[in-house]
PDB file of C-alpha atoms and ligand atoms in Angstrom:
ATOM      1  CA  UNK P   1     -16.672  10.721  35.132  1.00 81.00           C
ATOM      2  CA  UNK P   2     -17.715   7.391  33.663  1.00 89.00           C
ATOM      3  CA  UNK P   3     -16.583   6.910  30.171  1.00 93.00           C
ATOM      4  CA  UNK P   4     -19.867   7.019  27.954  1.00 95.00           C
ATOM      5  CA  UNK P   5     -21.186   3.748  26.429  1.00 96.00           C
ATOM      6  CA  UNK P   6     -20.112   4.244  22.899  1.00 96.00           C
ATOM      7  CA  UNK P   7     -16.430   5.463  23.761  1.00 97.00           C
ATOM      8  CA  UNK P   8     -16.228   2.418  26.104  1.00 98.00           C
ATOM      9  CA  UNK P   9     -17.314   0.129  23.382  1.00 98.00           C
ATOM     10  CA  UNK P  10     -14.303   1.419  21.297  1.00 98.00           C
ATOM     11  CA  UNK P  11     -12.175   0.486  24.158  1.00 98.00           C
ATOM     12  CA  UNK P  12     -13.593  -2.926  24.525  1.00 98.00           C
ATOM     13  CA  UNK P  13     -13.081  -3.850  21.043  1.00 98.00           C
ATOM     14  CA  UNK P  14      -9.708  -2.787  21.039  1.00 98.00           C
ATOM     15  CA  UNK P  15      -8.954  -4.840  24.078  1.00 97.00           C
ATOM     16  CA  UNK P  16     -10.579  -8.007  22.381  1.00 97.00           C
ATOM     17  CA  UNK P  17      -8.511  -7.384  19.482  1.00 97.00           C
ATOM     18  CA  UNK P  18      -5.340  -7.236  21.671  1.00 96.00           C
ATOM     19  CA  UNK P  19      -6.569 -10.371  23.456  1.00 95.00           C
ATOM     20  CA  UNK P  20      -7.369 -12.387  20.392  1.00 95.00           C
ATOM     21  CA  UNK P  21      -4.501 -11.543  18.124  1.00 91.00           C
ATOM     22  CA  UNK P  22      -1.618 -12.219  20.904  1.00 92.00           C
ATOM     23  CA  UNK P  23       0.584  -9.766  18.844  1.00 97.00           C
ATOM     24  CA  UNK P  24      -0.556  -6.529  16.731  1.00 98.00           C
ATOM     25  CA  UNK P  25       1.827  -4.080  15.649  1.00 98.00           C
ATOM     26  CA  UNK P  26       1.749  -1.214  13.431  1.00 98.00           C
ATOM     27  CA  UNK P  27       3.961   1.190  11.313  1.00 98.00           C
ATOM     28  CA  UNK P  28       3.014   4.719  11.589  1.00 98.00           C
ATOM     29  CA  UNK P  29       4.486   7.018   8.867  1.00 98.00           C
ATOM     30  CA  UNK P  30       3.529  10.658   8.283  1.00 97.00           C
ATOM     31  CA  UNK P  31       3.088  11.350   4.459  1.00 97.00           C
ATOM     32  CA  UNK P  32       5.511  13.999   4.651  1.00 96.00           C
ATOM     33  CA  UNK P  33       7.983  12.892   1.970  1.00 94.00           C
ATOM     34  CA  UNK P  34       9.481   9.686   0.711  1.00 94.00           C
ATOM     35  CA  UNK P  35      10.569   7.053   3.373  1.00 96.00           C
ATOM     36  CA  UNK P  36      14.375   7.397   3.766  1.00 94.00           C
ATOM     37  CA  UNK P  37      16.737   4.654   5.115  1.00 94.00           C
ATOM     38  CA  UNK P  38      16.084   5.146   8.742  1.00 94.00           C
ATOM     39  CA  UNK P  39      12.255   4.961   8.078  1.00 96.00           C
ATOM     40  CA  UNK P  40      12.647   1.614   6.317  1.00 97.00           C
ATOM     41  CA  UNK P  41      14.903   0.325   8.721  1.00 96.00           C
ATOM     42  CA  UNK P  42      12.425   0.950  11.209  1.00 97.00           C
ATOM     43  CA  UNK P  43       9.533  -0.589   9.033  1.00 98.00           C
ATOM     44  CA  UNK P  44      11.499  -3.649   8.677  1.00 98.00           C
ATOM     45  CA  UNK P  45      12.166  -4.129  12.458  1.00 97.00           C
ATOM     46  CA  UNK P  46       8.779  -3.409  13.113  1.00 98.00           C
ATOM     47  CA  UNK P  47       7.484  -5.893  10.374  1.00 98.00           C
ATOM     48  CA  UNK P  48       9.991  -8.470  11.615  1.00 98.00           C
ATOM     49  CA  UNK P  49       8.946  -8.388  15.282  1.00 97.00           C
ATOM     50  CA  UNK P  50       5.446  -8.808  14.246  1.00 97.00           C
ATOM     51  CA  UNK P  51       5.724 -11.575  11.785  1.00 97.00           C
ATOM     52  CA  UNK P  52       8.283 -13.370  13.842  1.00 95.00           C
ATOM     53  CA  UNK P  53       5.348 -13.575  16.631  1.00 94.00           C
ATOM     54  CA  UNK P  54       3.135 -14.598  14.041  1.00 95.00           C
ATOM     55  CA  UNK P  55       1.018 -11.304  14.733  1.00 96.00           C
ATOM     56  CA  UNK P  56      -0.691  -8.725  12.736  1.00 97.00           C
ATOM     57  CA  UNK P  57       1.075  -5.752  11.306  1.00 98.00           C
ATOM     58  CA  UNK P  58      -0.987  -2.629  10.303  1.00 98.00           C
ATOM     59  CA  UNK P  59      -0.141   0.352   8.218  1.00 98.00           C
ATOM     60  CA  UNK P  60      -1.309   3.555   9.671  1.00 98.00           C
ATOM     61  CA  UNK P  61      -0.732   6.783   7.851  1.00 98.00           C
ATOM     62  CA  UNK P  62      -0.319   9.693  10.325  1.00 98.00           C
ATOM     63  CA  UNK P  63      -1.853  12.450   7.893  1.00 98.00           C
ATOM     64  CA  UNK P  64      -3.552  14.946  10.391  1.00 97.00           C
ATOM     65  CA  UNK P  65      -1.176  17.654  10.061  1.00 94.00           C
ATOM     66  CA  UNK P  66      -2.270  18.251   6.385  1.00 93.00           C
ATOM     67  CA  UNK P  67      -0.039  21.496   5.779  1.00 93.00           C
ATOM     68  CA  UNK P  68       2.894  19.105   6.126  1.00 95.00           C
ATOM     69  CA  UNK P  69       1.545  16.235   3.857  1.00 97.00           C
ATOM     70  CA  UNK P  70       3.063  15.782   0.751  1.00 96.00           C
ATOM     71  CA  UNK P  71       1.075  14.689  -2.591  1.00 96.00           C
ATOM     72  CA  UNK P  72       1.883  11.310  -3.637  1.00 97.00           C
ATOM     73  CA  UNK P  73       3.738  10.425  -0.296  1.00 97.00           C
ATOM     74  CA  UNK P  74       1.247   7.718   0.629  1.00 98.00           C
ATOM     75  CA  UNK P  75       1.354   5.988  -2.526  1.00 98.00           C
ATOM     76  CA  UNK P  76       5.089   6.111  -2.404  1.00 97.00           C
ATOM     77  CA  UNK P  77       5.122   4.646   0.928  1.00 98.00           C
ATOM     78  CA  UNK P  78       2.817   1.845  -0.144  1.00 98.00           C
ATOM     79  CA  UNK P  79       5.022   1.057  -3.051  1.00 98.00           C
ATOM     80  CA  UNK P  80       8.306   1.126  -1.192  1.00 98.00           C
ATOM     81  CA  UNK P  81       7.067  -1.144   1.571  1.00 98.00           C
ATOM     82  CA  UNK P  82       5.738  -3.494  -1.091  1.00 98.00           C
ATOM     83  CA  UNK P  83       8.960  -3.410  -3.138  1.00 98.00           C
ATOM     84  CA  UNK P  84      10.871  -4.413   0.017  1.00 98.00           C
ATOM     85  CA  UNK P  85       8.350  -7.313   0.720  1.00 98.00           C
ATOM     86  CA  UNK P  86       6.844  -5.707   3.881  1.00 98.00           C
ATOM     87  CA  UNK P  87       3.337  -6.770   3.682  1.00 98.00           C
ATOM     88  CA  UNK P  88       0.601  -5.294   6.032  1.00 98.00           C
ATOM     89  CA  UNK P  89      -2.628  -6.640   7.041  1.00 98.00           C
ATOM     90  CA  UNK P  90      -5.992  -5.157   6.142  1.00 97.00           C
ATOM     91  CA  UNK P  91      -6.596  -1.728   4.726  1.00 98.00           C
ATOM     92  CA  UNK P  92      -4.128   0.972   5.240  1.00 98.00           C
ATOM     93  CA  UNK P  93      -5.704   3.186   8.183  1.00 98.00           C
ATOM     94  CA  UNK P  94      -5.792   6.959   7.502  1.00 98.00           C
ATOM     95  CA  UNK P  95      -5.824   9.194  10.748  1.00 98.00           C
ATOM     96  CA  UNK P  96      -7.718  11.788   8.552  1.00 98.00           C
ATOM     97  CA  UNK P  97     -10.632   9.384   8.380  1.00 98.00           C
ATOM     98  CA  UNK P  98     -10.536   8.753  11.948  1.00 98.00           C
ATOM     99  CA  UNK P  99     -11.299  12.479  13.219  1.00 98.00           C
ATOM    100  CA  UNK P 100     -14.624  11.683  14.776  1.00 98.00           C
ATOM    101  CA  UNK P 101     -13.228   9.222  16.969  1.00 98.00           C
ATOM    102  CA  UNK P 102     -10.261  11.558  18.368  1.00 98.00           C
ATOM    103  CA  UNK P 103     -13.024  14.513  18.293  1.00 98.00           C
ATOM    104  CA  UNK P 104     -15.529  12.491  20.476  1.00 98.00           C
ATOM    105  CA  UNK P 105     -12.747  11.440  22.990  1.00 98.00           C
ATOM    106  CA  UNK P 106     -11.517  14.995  23.295  1.00 98.00           C
ATOM    107  CA  UNK P 107     -15.024  16.318  24.008  1.00 97.00           C
ATOM    108  CA  UNK P 108     -15.331  13.742  26.693  1.00 97.00           C
ATOM    109  CA  UNK P 109     -12.006  14.658  28.333  1.00 97.00           C
ATOM    110  CA  UNK P 110     -13.047  18.293  28.074  1.00 97.00           C
ATOM    111  CA  UNK P 111     -16.437  17.399  29.702  1.00 96.00           C
ATOM    112  CA  UNK P 112     -14.884  15.441  32.360  1.00 96.00           C
ATOM    113  CA  UNK P 113     -12.910  18.401  33.397  1.00 97.00           C
ATOM    114  CA  UNK P 114      -9.306  17.202  32.443  1.00 97.00           C
ATOM    115  CA  UNK P 115      -8.626  19.808  29.877  1.00 98.00           C
ATOM    116  CA  UNK P 116      -7.958  23.431  29.924  1.00 98.00           C
ATOM    117  CA  UNK P 117      -7.445  26.058  27.347  1.00 98.00           C
ATOM    118  CA  UNK P 118      -3.929  27.410  27.119  1.00 98.00           C
ATOM    119  CA  UNK P 119      -2.956  30.815  25.583  1.00 97.00           C
ATOM    120  CA  UNK P 120       0.544  31.025  26.281  1.00 97.00           C
ATOM    121  CA  UNK P 121       2.685  31.855  23.131  1.00 94.00           C
ATOM    122  CA  UNK P 122       5.347  29.884  21.915  1.00 92.00           C
ATOM    123  CA  UNK P 123       7.626  32.625  22.992  1.00 94.00           C
ATOM    124  CA  UNK P 124       6.349  32.544  26.280  1.00 95.00           C
ATOM    125  CA  UNK P 125       7.062  28.824  26.751  1.00 96.00           C
ATOM    126  CA  UNK P 126      10.412  28.657  24.827  1.00 95.00           C
ATOM    127  CA  UNK P 127      13.573  27.024  26.678  1.00 94.00           C
ATOM    128  CA  UNK P 128      11.178  25.701  29.302  1.00 94.00           C
ATOM    129  CA  UNK P 129      11.825  22.204  29.795  1.00 90.00           C
ATOM    130  CA  UNK P 130       8.094  21.428  30.748  1.00 92.00           C
ATOM    131  CA  UNK P 131       4.856  23.310  30.782  1.00 96.00           C
ATOM    132  CA  UNK P 132       4.569  25.098  34.028  1.00 95.00           C
ATOM    133  CA  UNK P 133       0.983  24.872  34.379  1.00 96.00           C
ATOM    134  CA  UNK P 134       0.360  28.702  33.654  1.00 96.00           C
ATOM    135  CA  UNK P 135      -3.160  28.584  32.290  1.00 98.00           C
ATOM    136  CA  UNK P 136      -4.281  25.905  34.325  1.00 97.00           C
ATOM    137  CA  UNK P 137      -6.722  27.907  36.436  1.00 96.00           C
ATOM    138  CA  UNK P 138      -6.923  30.822  34.094  1.00 97.00           C
ATOM    139  CA  UNK P 139     -10.468  29.631  32.931  1.00 96.00           C
ATOM    140  CA  UNK P 140      -9.667  30.938  29.312  1.00 97.00           C
ATOM    141  CA  UNK P 141     -12.430  30.671  26.566  1.00 96.00           C
ATOM    142  CA  UNK P 142     -12.257  27.472  24.329  1.00 97.00           C
ATOM    143  CA  UNK P 143     -12.795  29.203  21.149  1.00 97.00           C
ATOM    144  CA  UNK P 144     -11.354  32.245  19.039  1.00 97.00           C
ATOM    145  CA  UNK P 145     -10.181  35.277  20.777  1.00 95.00           C
ATOM    146  CA  UNK P 146      -8.267  38.115  19.356  1.00 93.00           C
ATOM    147  CA  UNK P 147      -8.107  35.859  16.247  1.00 94.00           C
ATOM    148  CA  UNK P 148      -6.420  33.242  18.177  1.00 95.00           C
ATOM    149  CA  UNK P 149      -7.143  29.544  19.361  1.00 97.00           C
ATOM    150  CA  UNK P 150      -6.116  28.354  22.577  1.00 98.00           C
ATOM    151  CA  UNK P 151      -4.220  25.134  22.457  1.00 98.00           C
ATOM    152  CA  UNK P 152      -6.245  22.522  24.758  1.00 98.00           C
ATOM    153  CA  UNK P 153      -4.155  20.622  27.258  1.00 98.00           C
ATOM    154  CA  UNK P 154      -4.488  17.766  29.416  1.00 98.00           C
ATOM    155  CA  UNK P 155      -4.161  18.458  33.020  1.00 98.00           C
ATOM    156  CA  UNK P 156      -1.542  16.074  34.161  1.00 97.00           C
ATOM    157  CA  UNK P 157      -1.220  15.734  38.014  1.00 94.00           C
ATOM    158  CA  UNK P 158       2.007  17.006  39.386  1.00 91.00           C
ATOM    159  CA  UNK P 159       2.414  13.616  40.856  1.00 91.00           C
ATOM    160  CA  UNK P 160       2.501  12.048  37.562  1.00 90.00           C
ATOM    161  CA  UNK P 161       5.875   9.941  37.527  1.00 89.00           C
ATOM    162  CA  UNK P 162       6.297  10.917  33.642  1.00 89.00           C
ATOM    163  CA  UNK P 163       6.991  14.244  34.218  1.00 89.00           C
ATOM    164  CA  UNK P 164       5.509  15.335  30.975  1.00 92.00           C
ATOM    165  CA  UNK P 165       3.800  18.385  32.104  1.00 95.00           C
ATOM    166  CA  UNK P 166       0.306  19.242  30.772  1.00 98.00           C
ATOM    167  CA  UNK P 167      -0.058  17.667  27.253  1.00 98.00           C
ATOM    168  CA  UNK P 168      -1.452  19.561  24.292  1.00 98.00           C
ATOM    169  CA  UNK P 169      -4.287  17.244  22.839  1.00 98.00           C
ATOM    170  CA  UNK P 170      -5.641  19.828  20.570  1.00 98.00           C
ATOM    171  CA  UNK P 171      -3.022  22.409  18.757  1.00 97.00           C
ATOM    172  CA  UNK P 172      -3.705  25.978  18.585  1.00 97.00           C
ATOM    173  CA  UNK P 173      -4.122  25.813  14.827  1.00 96.00           C
ATOM    174  CA  UNK P 174      -7.133  23.395  15.686  1.00 96.00           C
ATOM    175  CA  UNK P 175      -5.379  20.217  14.657  1.00 97.00           C
ATOM    176  CA  UNK P 176      -5.563  17.301  16.913  1.00 98.00           C
ATOM    177  CA  UNK P 177      -2.297  16.545  18.425  1.00 98.00           C
ATOM    178  CA  UNK P 178      -0.202  13.503  17.224  1.00 98.00           C
ATOM    179  CA  UNK P 179       0.086  12.376  20.975  1.00 98.00           C
ATOM    180  CA  UNK P 180      -3.809  12.080  21.423  1.00 98.00           C
ATOM    181  CA  UNK P 181      -4.332  10.431  17.930  1.00 98.00           C
ATOM    182  CA  UNK P 182      -1.691   8.037  18.321  1.00 98.00           C
ATOM    183  CA  UNK P 183      -2.732   6.959  22.082  1.00 98.00           C
ATOM    184  CA  UNK P 184      -6.389   6.607  20.669  1.00 98.00           C
ATOM    185  CA  UNK P 185      -5.308   4.669  17.502  1.00 98.00           C
ATOM    186  CA  UNK P 186      -3.288   2.126  19.628  1.00 98.00           C
ATOM    187  CA  UNK P 187      -6.128   1.559  22.358  1.00 98.00           C
ATOM    188  CA  UNK P 188      -9.129   1.367  19.534  1.00 98.00           C
ATOM    189  CA  UNK P 189      -7.156  -0.851  17.036  1.00 98.00           C
ATOM    190  CA  UNK P 190      -5.909  -2.976  19.624  1.00 98.00           C
ATOM    191  CA  UNK P 191      -2.063  -2.479  19.293  1.00 98.00           C
ATOM    192  CA  UNK P 192      -0.133  -4.738  21.413  1.00 98.00           C
ATOM    193  CA  UNK P 193       3.394  -3.603  20.559  1.00 97.00           C
ATOM    194  CA  UNK P 194       4.687  -0.288  18.762  1.00 98.00           C
ATOM    195  CA  UNK P 195       7.997  -0.712  17.377  1.00 97.00           C
ATOM    196  CA  UNK P 196       9.309   2.671  16.209  1.00 97.00           C
ATOM    197  CA  UNK P 197      12.517   4.889  15.930  1.00 95.00           C
ATOM    198  CA  UNK P 198      14.481   6.034  18.985  1.00 94.00           C
ATOM    199  CA  UNK P 199      13.492   9.659  17.839  1.00 93.00           C
ATOM    200  CA  UNK P 200       9.937   9.231  19.431  1.00 96.00           C
ATOM    201  CA  UNK P 201      11.290   8.082  22.753  1.00 96.00           C
ATOM    202  CA  UNK P 202      10.986  11.529  23.804  1.00 95.00           C
ATOM    203  CA  UNK P 203       7.153  11.273  23.100  1.00 96.00           C
ATOM    204  CA  UNK P 204       6.660   8.578  25.305  1.00 97.00           C
ATOM    205  CA  UNK P 205       6.157  10.489  28.907  1.00 96.00           C
ATOM    206  CA  UNK P 206       3.314  12.494  27.238  1.00 97.00           C
ATOM    207  CA  UNK P 207       1.725   9.447  25.786  1.00 98.00           C
ATOM    208  CA  UNK P 208       1.895   7.459  28.908  1.00 98.00           C
ATOM    209  CA  UNK P 209       0.263  10.317  30.736  1.00 97.00           C
ATOM    210  CA  UNK P 210      -2.642  10.098  28.491  1.00 97.00           C
ATOM    211  CA  UNK P 211      -3.069   6.586  28.772  1.00 97.00           C
ATOM    212  CA  UNK P 212      -3.158   7.154  32.787  1.00 96.00           C
ATOM    213  CA  UNK P 213      -5.648   9.877  32.276  1.00 96.00           C
ATOM    214  CA  UNK P 214      -7.658   7.653  30.286  1.00 96.00           C
ATOM    215  CA  UNK P 215      -6.964   4.845  32.898  1.00 95.00           C
ATOM    216  CA  UNK P 216      -5.870   2.333  30.059  1.00 97.00           C
ATOM    217  CA  UNK P 217      -2.801   0.002  29.905  1.00 97.00           C
ATOM    218  CA  UNK P 218      -0.485   1.094  27.228  1.00 98.00           C
ATOM    219  CA  UNK P 219       1.100  -1.319  24.646  1.00 98.00           C
ATOM    220  CA  UNK P 220       4.585  -2.479  25.113  1.00 97.00           C
ATOM    221  CA  UNK P 221       7.240  -0.073  23.419  1.00 97.00           C
ATOM    222  CA  UNK P 222      10.197  -0.689  21.585  1.00 96.00           C
ATOM    223  CA  UNK P 223      12.544   2.017  20.198  1.00 95.00           C
ATOM    224  CA  UNK P 224      14.846   1.091  17.259  1.00 93.00           C
ATOM    225  CA  UNK P 225      18.285   2.487  16.191  1.00 90.00           C
ATOM    226  CA  UNK P 226      18.251   5.653  13.854  1.00 90.00           C
ATOM    227  CA  UNK P 227      20.237   6.217  10.851  1.00 88.00           C
ATOM    228  CA  UNK P 228      22.406   9.313  10.694  1.00 81.00           C
ATOM    229  CA  UNK P 229      23.910  11.092   7.671  1.00 77.00           C
ATOM    230  CA  UNK P 230      27.418  11.599   7.263  1.00 73.00           C
ATOM    231  CA  UNK P 231      27.846  14.272   9.639  1.00 75.00           C
ATOM    232  CA  UNK P 232      25.802  12.548  12.419  1.00 75.00           C
ATOM    233  CA  UNK P 233      22.373  14.125  11.974  1.00 77.00           C
ATOM    234  CA  UNK P 234      19.288  12.370  11.934  1.00 76.00           C
ATOM    235  CA  UNK P 235      17.759  11.572   8.274  1.00 77.00           C
ATOM    236  CA  UNK P 236      14.924  13.833   7.352  1.00 71.00           C
ATOM    237  CA  UNK P 237      12.122  12.798   4.887  1.00 70.00           C
ATOM    238  CA  UNK P 238      12.518  15.902   2.876  1.00 60.00           C
ATOM    239  CA  UNK P 239      15.742  14.831   1.555  1.00 61.00           C
ATOM    240  CA  UNK P 240      14.636  12.426  -1.219  1.00 58.00           C
ATOM    241  CA  UNK P 241      18.517  11.479  -1.673  1.00 66.00           C
ATOM    242  CA  UNK P 242      18.226   9.187   1.422  1.00 74.00           C
ATOM    243  CA  UNK P 243      15.254   7.131  -0.264  1.00 91.00           C
ATOM    244  CA  UNK P 244      14.961   4.011  -2.073  1.00 95.00           C
ATOM    245  CA  UNK P 245      15.204   5.765  -5.544  1.00 94.00           C
ATOM    246  CA  UNK P 246      18.654   6.782  -4.845  1.00 93.00           C
ATOM    247  CA  UNK P 247      19.572   3.124  -3.796  1.00 94.00           C
ATOM    248  CA  UNK P 248      18.092   1.956  -6.721  1.00 95.00           C
ATOM    249  CA  UNK P 249      19.914   4.251  -8.872  1.00 95.00           C
ATOM    250  CA  UNK P 250      23.313   2.754  -7.496  1.00 94.00           C
ATOM    251  CA  UNK P 251      22.041  -0.396  -8.906  1.00 96.00           C
ATOM    252  CA  UNK P 252      20.742  -1.985  -5.669  1.00 97.00           C
ATOM    253  CA  UNK P 253      17.875  -4.353  -5.823  1.00 97.00           C
ATOM    254  CA  UNK P 254      15.249  -5.480  -2.815  1.00 98.00           C
ATOM    255  CA  UNK P 255      17.552  -7.948  -1.628  1.00 98.00           C
ATOM    256  CA  UNK P 256      20.491  -5.652  -1.409  1.00 98.00           C
ATOM    257  CA  UNK P 257      18.470  -3.124   0.361  1.00 98.00           C
ATOM    258  CA  UNK P 258      17.052  -5.756   2.976  1.00 98.00           C
ATOM    259  CA  UNK P 259      20.592  -6.901   3.683  1.00 98.00           C
ATOM    260  CA  UNK P 260      21.590  -3.217   3.956  1.00 97.00           C
ATOM    261  CA  UNK P 261      18.805  -2.266   6.430  1.00 97.00           C
ATOM    262  CA  UNK P 262      19.128  -5.555   8.442  1.00 96.00           C
ATOM    263  CA  UNK P 263      22.741  -5.055   8.744  1.00 95.00           C
ATOM    264  CA  UNK P 264      22.040  -1.597  10.320  1.00 94.00           C
ATOM    265  CA  UNK P 265      19.988  -3.623  12.662  1.00 94.00           C
ATOM    266  CA  UNK P 266      22.826  -5.931  13.475  1.00 93.00           C
ATOM    267  CA  UNK P 267      21.006  -8.803  12.408  1.00 95.00           C
ATOM    268  CA  UNK P 268      23.205  -9.777   9.268  1.00 95.00           C
ATOM    269  CA  UNK P 269      26.645  -9.026   8.190  1.00 95.00           C
ATOM    270  CA  UNK P 270      27.186  -6.032   6.035  1.00 96.00           C
ATOM    271  CA  UNK P 271      26.933  -6.688   2.367  1.00 96.00           C
ATOM    272  CA  UNK P 272      24.529  -9.524   2.861  1.00 97.00           C
ATOM    273  CA  UNK P 273      21.638  -9.971   0.247  1.00 98.00           C
ATOM    274  CA  UNK P 274      18.338 -11.501   1.165  1.00 98.00           C
ATOM    275  CA  UNK P 275      14.741 -11.248   0.805  1.00 98.00           C
ATOM    276  CA  UNK P 276      12.410  -9.967   3.736  1.00 98.00           C
ATOM    277  CA  UNK P 277      10.906 -13.291   4.128  1.00 98.00           C
ATOM    278  CA  UNK P 278      14.411 -15.134   3.984  1.00 98.00           C
ATOM    279  CA  UNK P 279      15.549 -12.871   6.728  1.00 98.00           C
ATOM    280  CA  UNK P 280      12.477 -13.619   8.878  1.00 97.00           C
ATOM    281  CA  UNK P 281      13.136 -17.334   8.224  1.00 97.00           C
ATOM    282  CA  UNK P 282      16.811 -17.100   9.480  1.00 94.00           C
ATOM    283  CA  UNK P 283      16.296 -15.241  12.603  1.00 92.00           C
ATOM    284  CA  UNK P 284      17.220 -17.177  15.509  1.00 86.00           C
ATOM    285  CA  UNK P 285      16.440 -14.339  18.193  1.00 83.00           C
ATOM    286  CA  UNK P 286      14.240 -11.485  18.877  1.00 85.00           C
ATOM    287  CA  UNK P 287      14.948  -8.949  16.397  1.00 91.00           C
ATOM    288  CA  UNK P 288      14.689  -6.054  18.696  1.00 86.00           C
ATOM    289  CA  UNK P 289      18.171  -5.346  20.261  1.00 66.00           C
ATOM    290  CA  UNK P 290      17.683  -1.449  20.920  1.00 41.00           C
ATOM    291  CA  UNK P 291      16.817   0.006  24.217  1.00 39.00           C
ATOM    292  CA  UNK P 292      13.296  -0.840  25.308  1.00 47.00           C
ATOM    293  CA  UNK P 293      11.362   0.898  27.346  1.00 43.00           C
TER     294      UNK P 293
HETATM  295  N1  LIG E   1       3.842   9.503  12.388  1.00 64.87           N
HETATM  296  C1  LIG E   1       4.974   9.277  13.303  1.00 64.87           C
HETATM  297  C2  LIG E   1       6.415   9.811  12.393  1.00 64.87           C
HETATM  298  O1  LIG E   1       6.338   9.634  11.310  1.00 64.87           O
HETATM  299  C3  LIG E   1       5.449   8.096  14.060  1.00 64.87           C
HETATM  300  C4  LIG E   1       4.201   7.589  14.910  1.00 64.87           C
HETATM  301  C5  LIG E   1       4.751   6.570  15.876  1.00 64.87           C
HETATM  302  O2  LIG E   1       5.193   5.784  15.470  1.00 64.87           O
HETATM  303  O3  LIG E   1       4.146   6.574  17.043  1.00 64.87           O
HETATM  304  O4  LIG E   1       7.319  10.228  12.976  1.00 64.87           O
END
């Protein structure tokens, strides 16, 4: 089914931005708490890559999952990035203000017959590596039934090489899923390169399946190294102890912190002190060392 004109126009605008900018990157934190050292390290990597290519770097706030948003988190993210000297281009993009875009695409995908309503419970699907297609042909009602909403899944062909299974595009709590919002944002905002943390590598197959369903070329993806705590666990935004405030309390200034983050990326020696701009200027190679996909 043909993509209607107003949606095609959004894609065309994105394509034009991609072509005219050469490089357009983004950093897309969720405002669920304070940025921790791992988030900051990824932000630095993403910024460096964009600036080294003389490209744009957008700041997008993934605030669709409203129950998880924390008051003041957006302001804190902005302040932290500024303090580190990581400047972004244009206004901050809030996903919560782009719901119309996501809803319009979701409706089109539904109309074009690519979605189905899934009423499987979390318990039913627990332990399965991928969704087994249970509700594909059940013809479930799209709305409330017995006080429950279904999730809306994209029917991904079994031949799809990603093996992602049928991706949830609208969650059973009615929220647009991150997977759909992020794909639509990269496309309509003209993102050429996504640089993010290794933890999101597991989200890539689902995202690639959505690009395929929309018949669009994905951006390039790079997944940078994570920072772990003393016991080898991934840091969490909920632990404020891992944020900038704690580092500042130890007496570190922005140059110390940039040095610390850059040494985590193997770009400088441990104990280096330099500003983000100085780091950018002294780079002799591509800042991305981590696994590319
Ligand atoms: N908002 C997502 C997160 O903070 C990241 C999205 C992305 O970079 O694709 O985990």
